Amino acid sequence: MSDSRALDPGSAPGPRDRRRAWAELLAGRVRRQKLDPEREQKLQESAVGLLRSHLNLNHLLLEVEGPARKKVCLSQLIDCDSPEAYTDLSNSFIGSALRDQASRLGVPVAVLSSQMVASSIVQICEAGAEASQGVLLDSEQRKKLSSLLEITRYLLAHSMFSRLSFCQELWKVQDSLLLEAVWHLHTQNIVSLQELLESHDDVQAVVAWLSRSLQCLCEQSERTEASSQHADTARAVLSDFVQMFVLRGFQENSGLRRNVEPEQMPQIAVAVLQRMLTFALEALTAGVQEEASAHKAARCWLSMFSGCTYCSMISTDCPKRFFRHTLTQILTHKPVLKVSDAIQMQKEWSFARTHPLLISLYRKLFVILSPEELVGHLQEVLETHEVNWQHVLSCVSALVTCFQEAQQLVTDWVARLLARAFESFDLDSIVTVFLVVRQAALEGPSVFLSYADWFQASFGSSRSPHSCSKKALVFLFKFLSDLVPFEAPRYLQVHILHPPLVPSKYRSLLTDYVSLARTRLADLKVPVENMGLYEDFSSAGDVTEPHSQASQDVEKAVTVFEHTGRIPTAVMEASIFRRSYYMAHFLPALLTPRVLPSPADSRAAFIESLKRADKIPPSLYFTYRQACSAAEEKPANAAQGMKVDPGCGEGTLGLLTAALQELRDTMTDPTQYDAVSAQVAVVSERLSSALGHCEDNSSCEASKIKLSVLTPELEQWEQKVVDLLLTSFCQNLMAASSFAPPDRQGSWASRFVMATCAQTLLPAVLTRLCQLLRHQGPSLATPHVLGLAALAIHLGEARPTLPEVLMGPPFPAGGLSIPEFFSSLLPCGTRESLFFCLRFCTAAISYSLCKFCQSHDAMYSCLSPGLVKKFQFIVLRLFSEARDPLSQEDAASLPWRPLYLPPTDWQQAALCLWTHTTFRKLSKDKEFHLTYRDWLQLELEVQPELDALSDMERRNFQLWAIYEHFLPEPHTTGGCDGDLGAAFTTLVDALLDSCHSSRSYEHSENSALVLSGCMGNRDIFSRLQEMAVDLEQGPEVPYGRAPSGGHFLFGVFHRRLQALASGWDMAFHLQRQRELLMYKRILLVLPPSVLVGSPRVEQPAAPNCHEFFHLVNSELRNLCFHGGALTHDITVHFFRGLLSTCSRSTDPSLVADLALRACQTQCPLLLTSALLWWPRLEPELHCRWRSFPGPFPRGLQMLQEAQQFAKSFLTPDVTSPAPNPAWVSAAALYFTIQRARTESRGLEELGSLREELLVFLFFFSLMGLVSSHLTPHAVDTPKALDLCAEVLGCLQRRTTSWLQLFQLTETDAGLGHVLLRLVPDKHISLLPVAFYSLLPYFDGDALVQDTFLHVAVDLYLQLLRLFVAGDTSARPTLANRSQELQDQAE
């Protein structure tokens, strides 16, 4: 009937070809005959009879099509216009036909309809081309089934369909029934899956049919991946069935009850899920190939455990109960392995070696089950079931790898198990403990502590559970002894090297076990004596050959020595306690002949250190040196001694690259986020292979990492590996950030850093970061900056577990933490470095605030205060809008997302971060707040000629920072509390500190300033001068005032000098000298009036110069480079200050006289210095004094007269009288002789001078002789000696006492009080040299004096001390000793 077609009106066939439609024939019949009701009734009955005799209900149901094709069966008999009318009329017709057929057969119409529909479904299922190969329908079958189900819904709506009868009919032909057809019946509400399954009497048959169909569906799903329609349908069918089974099989018991076996559906659901999991596990256990259908089916079924499958049930506990049940089934699947098998094979069950599909299944289970629940469930299963040890231990590996907090949970669990094992002597518990700990330790120290560490911590103390009784000890050693036949050599070595702590009276138990273990190692040909120094005891792999292990030990020992500068403890211990391995393997590997480099490398330095410590036999060392010499002669043989990296194969690097690529692919797929941690573990294993060794923190003795920041260098192989890791981290971070902000990215970054960068490779990673950030920072692209900033944050997060970093010169000697290390890599001296520092700080702070928004402690620990302060400094410096008070803090999201979306507007991002509420709170914290002192230190680092600001912008910024920002700020927050004196003092401190900083060190070669080359000092000096002027014009400032009431600047000097370390070595002297040069430089740039305090206005008085005098006498005196005088600059500065003070006095002449009189008694060095520089000083003094009323001051006249006396003494003119005091005239005469540098008649007239003046002149000539030895280029030694001899001859001829000059003391009220203040201490200490230089010029009368012998012996002892120790000890002690010798002689 469906083949009948209407005539196309557009065609014109011939008479014979034309077939007239049935309706057309009837219509013609109607026109030719008259209407007769009786005839019409008969005709209708005949038509119905005709239809009944030829109607096939099955064909009728299958021929009905949907309205999409705009025609229905029997459409030729019905004259309707709409498709809906077609469908309604056809359904009505079919229903009428079914009722008529049922009435004739005498059966209920519902039963007949159910039979007809079931028969039609079977015909549809059997009609497909793939019916014998799968459980899915083809497109034609789906169309027919859709039409059939439309009719079925009509029958249901009119109570003409029996679901129970329909289910029974389907089960009769279940072998022909396709699973997709059943799914359509369920989804279109014809009959639910639960009703269909519960209608079968045999539950096992239903379970078998469902399991078989689901397996077939999984296989067909993998085959139809190319067809998106079939694949989508297969996934939908599978997902719906799984959801139904989980929801019905694992729901809580409720009051709902059905008439048909209420417990049957949960039983079926659980049984089917169990069968399918068993099928998948067996496929994995059988090790089938990935191309096999069973493997593909297992993969398809296990994919149903992803979280998206159970989204609709997330509000219920069904998924969690199902996952717990699944985990139990996995752990208990075919428990055929014995404990002994597990002990021998568990190294093959590590995370990286477990089947990927099983690892994927674990990860999916871990999504819903928390670590606490997983550990608790593991414990419950192990206590109540026989388990499959392979699955249990692989689950432990996955647990500790995927969850960071699992380490502590597992540690606590095994500790409880261990305690219980020794309480009840439970063998099962202690077996579980050892297997679990060893399995977790296989994953490496970044995941779990090593087995050696755990064993020593658990059994190495008196508080260990085994030490409570003898029975516990017997229990432990009985267990360990039972393990010996199955143990890997690694574990036996651990037990021997780190044995349990045993009381002495039970020592035999340990001895017996050690003997047994040694015997076993001997059987395995692994002697204990050949164990390496740095073997990885966390691995249960095969023991490395001694020669191979020795090479690794040498490389590790050299690395540790390079970082610490000391012989590693393991090497020292091996040279004593394991001498056979040390002598037979370690030393031969270390002393491999090679061409020795120049300068010596770390390996050569290590060898020399061992030799000095007598750890290398002389004969062996001699042989090594000879072989090295021979290697130099034969370069071809030098390669034998070259360093060989066991991991340098390109294959291992390729595997690492592939693992990193897989990690990147995983990161770009949001649905695979649960696989990231697992892939990180794979990367860690590949990294260990690439490096050629396993990472073991327990064997790393380097407590600090030494780096050369100025010239960081890496081996080519190390740089390749590190670059791979850093590139991967940056790419992964960008990929992860495209899906979620940092706080929702999970712990992948922390795990990546800990598993790759934060272990053995850390020194290389830090060296490469030093190269990138400090030397190439401005050239880095935005993804690199973001990635490295995040890496810095996560390395800072791991700060408690990482060693400190020794930066090397020019940085401080102390170690830096990892966050401080990154802060130190960010200089701020130039425009480029300022902008790069801004980018890096913005990225790092934004990432940390977003990543740790819920944990302020974590955020504070990973951020360096220096980093945050640099960000504040740069923002305030570069962006004037940031200096305005914030009207309202921004509470919007942190600027992380705009950073990784190109193009990045760093200025906008920095200002956004600056105004954010979280950052404002952070910046107000005392630890992170930018203080006045911090600002000064950073500002001093900037080089003006390379600054991002112009000169005027820089000046305006500095004035704003000092006077508007920090000066009003409270002292508690790092400000000055409005105290300009405090601001001045802090600025001086910062200037002085800058000369010792690394920043000034780097610029010292290009600086025109004395202040250690700090290029920014000239601007800060300008601010210092401005503040000094402001202080002089304003009221006196009490803050920082010296105790004597002088200028408070000297109080700063005094405090800093006291803080300097004391000592007599050269380093101490150089440090103190550098500090004093800084003091002098600061004094010279400040107004000279700072040196001379203002006199009181009420009456003329001497200016308060006490503090400056003290500085000169105690410190500047020792900086005299001219033997007996200060430098010209500080001398003229003092006199300028004196005249400046006089200008503010009512009697300038009196004030000057009082000041110079104080100089004579308190600081005579200023007067002798003025005499040295008098030719340059006198014109300026006369010029300045002309503006003052009154005569030239008497003190200055005295200096002028002394200079005139000295000049006249060396000329033929009449000699001027020598003014008093005599030492002034003697100093003027000595300096004049030095300037003249001639042997004039003046030296012949020395005898005419009075004795007192001659004694002082002899002292100055002695100091000149000493200076000639110290600075031979400045003073002619023969002439200095001749002058001394000439003056000495005059004194001897007059029999004047001169020996007292060699025994000067501070307590001497005469000569010592003055002369010891005129020259440096070093010159006084060298008086013995001068004495014995003049020994040939002593006459006989001097040698027979009573005191001569005592003085000569005393000076000889001092000379010996100079030769041996470099100093002559304290002068008072020597003088007192001389006095004692004199008393004894008398």
PDB file of N, CA, C and O in Angstrom, residues 1305-1326:
ATOM      1  N   THR A1305     103.747  58.068  76.192  1.00  0.00           N
ATOM      2  CA  THR A1305     102.486  57.499  76.698  1.00  0.00           C
ATOM      3  C   THR A1305     101.443  58.590  76.780  1.00  0.00           C
ATOM      4  O   THR A1305     101.759  59.787  76.856  1.00  0.00           O
ATOM      5  N   GLU A1306     100.186  58.165  76.763  1.00  0.00           N
ATOM      6  CA  GLU A1306      99.078  59.117  76.860  1.00  0.00           C
ATOM      7  C   GLU A1306      99.064  59.824  78.211  1.00  0.00           C
ATOM      8  O   GLU A1306      98.612  60.967  78.331  1.00  0.00           O
ATOM      9  N   THR A1307      99.531  59.132  79.240  1.00  0.00           N
ATOM     10  CA  THR A1307      99.487  59.722  80.584  1.00  0.00           C
ATOM     11  C   THR A1307     100.591  60.739  80.796  1.00  0.00           C
ATOM     12  O   THR A1307     100.590  61.458  81.791  1.00  0.00           O
ATOM     13  N   ASP A1308     101.532  60.802  79.849  1.00  0.00           N
ATOM     14  CA  ASP A1308     102.616  61.775  79.973  1.00  0.00           C
ATOM     15  C   ASP A1308     102.058  63.171  79.744  1.00  0.00           C
ATOM     16  O   ASP A1308     101.554  63.496  78.663  1.00  0.00           O
ATOM     17  N   ALA A1309     102.150  63.997  80.751  1.00  0.00           N
ATOM     18  CA  ALA A1309     101.594  65.349  80.651  1.00  0.00           C
ATOM     19  C   ALA A1309     102.427  66.240  79.755  1.00  0.00           C
ATOM     20  O   ALA A1309     101.973  67.322  79.360  1.00  0.00           O
ATOM     21  N   GLY A1310     103.638  65.831  79.417  1.00  0.00           N
ATOM     22  CA  GLY A1310     104.503  66.659  78.592  1.00  0.00           C
ATOM     23  C   GLY A1310     104.430  66.300  77.142  1.00  0.00           C
ATOM     24  O   GLY A1310     103.469  66.591  76.432  1.00  0.00           O
ATOM     25  N   LEU A1311     105.478  65.608  76.671  1.00  0.00           N
ATOM     26  CA  LEU A1311     105.580  65.304  75.254  1.00  0.00           C
ATOM     27  C   LEU A1311     104.470  64.378  74.762  1.00  0.00           C
ATOM     28  O   LEU A1311     103.896  64.579  73.700  1.00  0.00           O
ATOM     29  N   GLY A1312     104.210  63.311  75.516  1.00  0.00           N
ATOM     30  CA  GLY A1312     103.258  62.307  75.045  1.00  0.00           C
ATOM     31  C   GLY A1312     101.877  62.862  74.815  1.00  0.00           C
ATOM     32  O   GLY A1312     101.193  62.499  73.860  1.00  0.00           O
ATOM     33  N   HIS A1313     101.421  63.757  75.652  1.00  0.00           N
ATOM     34  CA  HIS A1313     100.070  64.292  75.535  1.00  0.00           C
ATOM     35  C   HIS A1313      99.871  65.012  74.213  1.00  0.00           C
ATOM     36  O   HIS A1313      98.777  64.985  73.643  1.00  0.00           O
ATOM     37  N   VAL A1314     100.923  65.652  73.716  1.00  0.00           N
ATOM     38  CA  VAL A1314     100.811  66.406  72.467  1.00  0.00           C
ATOM     39  C   VAL A1314     101.221  65.561  71.270  1.00  0.00           C
ATOM     40  O   VAL A1314     100.496  65.450  70.280  1.00  0.00           O
ATOM     41  N   LEU A1315     102.407  64.956  71.353  1.00  0.00           N
ATOM     42  CA  LEU A1315     102.959  64.284  70.175  1.00  0.00           C
ATOM     43  C   LEU A1315     102.139  63.092  69.723  1.00  0.00           C
ATOM     44  O   LEU A1315     102.051  62.811  68.516  1.00  0.00           O
ATOM     45  N   LEU A1316     101.558  62.318  70.651  1.00  0.00           N
ATOM     46  CA  LEU A1316     100.767  61.150  70.253  1.00  0.00           C
ATOM     47  C   LEU A1316      99.499  61.543  69.518  1.00  0.00           C
ATOM     48  O   LEU A1316      98.866  60.691  68.879  1.00  0.00           O
ATOM     49  N   ARG A1317      99.106  62.822  69.593  1.00  0.00           N
ATOM     50  CA  ARG A1317      97.924  63.285  68.873  1.00  0.00           C
ATOM     51  C   ARG A1317      98.277  63.903  67.526  1.00  0.00           C
ATOM     52  O   ARG A1317      97.392  64.367  66.815  1.00  0.00           O
ATOM     53  N   LEU A1318      99.566  63.920  67.206  1.00  0.00           N
ATOM     54  CA  LEU A1318      99.989  64.558  65.971  1.00  0.00           C
ATOM     55  C   LEU A1318     100.214  63.582  64.828  1.00  0.00           C
ATOM     56  O   LEU A1318     100.305  64.003  63.667  1.00  0.00           O
ATOM     57  N   VAL A1319     100.326  62.287  65.120  1.00  0.00           N
ATOM     58  CA  VAL A1319     100.668  61.318  64.076  1.00  0.00           C
ATOM     59  C   VAL A1319      99.777  60.086  64.226  1.00  0.00           C
ATOM     60  O   VAL A1319      99.215  59.837  65.299  1.00  0.00           O
ATOM     61  N   PRO A1320      99.642  59.279  63.163  1.00  0.00           N
ATOM     62  CA  PRO A1320      98.838  58.055  63.250  1.00  0.00           C
ATOM     63  C   PRO A1320      99.456  57.029  64.189  1.00  0.00           C
ATOM     64  O   PRO A1320     100.662  57.031  64.436  1.00  0.00           O
ATOM     65  N   ASP A1321      98.613  56.150  64.695  1.00  0.00           N
ATOM     66  CA  ASP A1321      99.094  55.087  65.579  1.00  0.00           C
ATOM     67  C   ASP A1321     100.093  54.176  64.875  1.00  0.00           C
ATOM     68  O   ASP A1321     101.006  53.634  65.515  1.00  0.00           O
ATOM     69  N   LYS A1322      99.904  53.994  63.564  1.00  0.00           N
ATOM     70  CA  LYS A1322     100.810  53.107  62.836  1.00  0.00           C
ATOM     71  C   LYS A1322     102.232  53.649  62.874  1.00  0.00           C
ATOM     72  O   LYS A1322     103.201  52.896  62.987  1.00  0.00           O
ATOM     73  N   HIS A1323     102.390  54.989  62.789  1.00  0.00           N
ATOM     74  CA  HIS A1323     103.726  55.569  62.833  1.00  0.00           C
ATOM     75  C   HIS A1323     104.364  55.361  64.203  1.00  0.00           C
ATOM     76  O   HIS A1323     105.562  55.060  64.305  1.00  0.00           O
ATOM     77  N   ILE A1324     103.560  55.491  65.252  1.00  0.00           N
ATOM     78  CA  ILE A1324     104.103  55.273  66.601  1.00  0.00           C
ATOM     79  C   ILE A1324     104.542  53.819  66.758  1.00  0.00           C
ATOM     80  O   ILE A1324     105.577  53.517  67.371  1.00  0.00           O
ATOM     81  N   SER A1325     103.761  52.899  66.190  1.00  0.00           N
ATOM     82  CA  SER A1325     104.116  51.484  66.331  1.00  0.00           C
ATOM     83  C   SER A1325     105.401  51.131  65.591  1.00  0.00           C
ATOM     84  O   SER A1325     106.038  50.121  65.892  1.00  0.00           O
ATOM     85  N   LEU A1326     105.795  51.985  64.624  1.00  0.00           N
ATOM     86  CA  LEU A1326     107.010  51.709  63.851  1.00  0.00           C
ATOM     87  C   LEU A1326     108.223  52.473  64.374  1.00  0.00           C
ATOM     88  O   LEU A1326     109.278  52.493  63.713  1.00  0.00           O
TER      89      LEU A1326
END
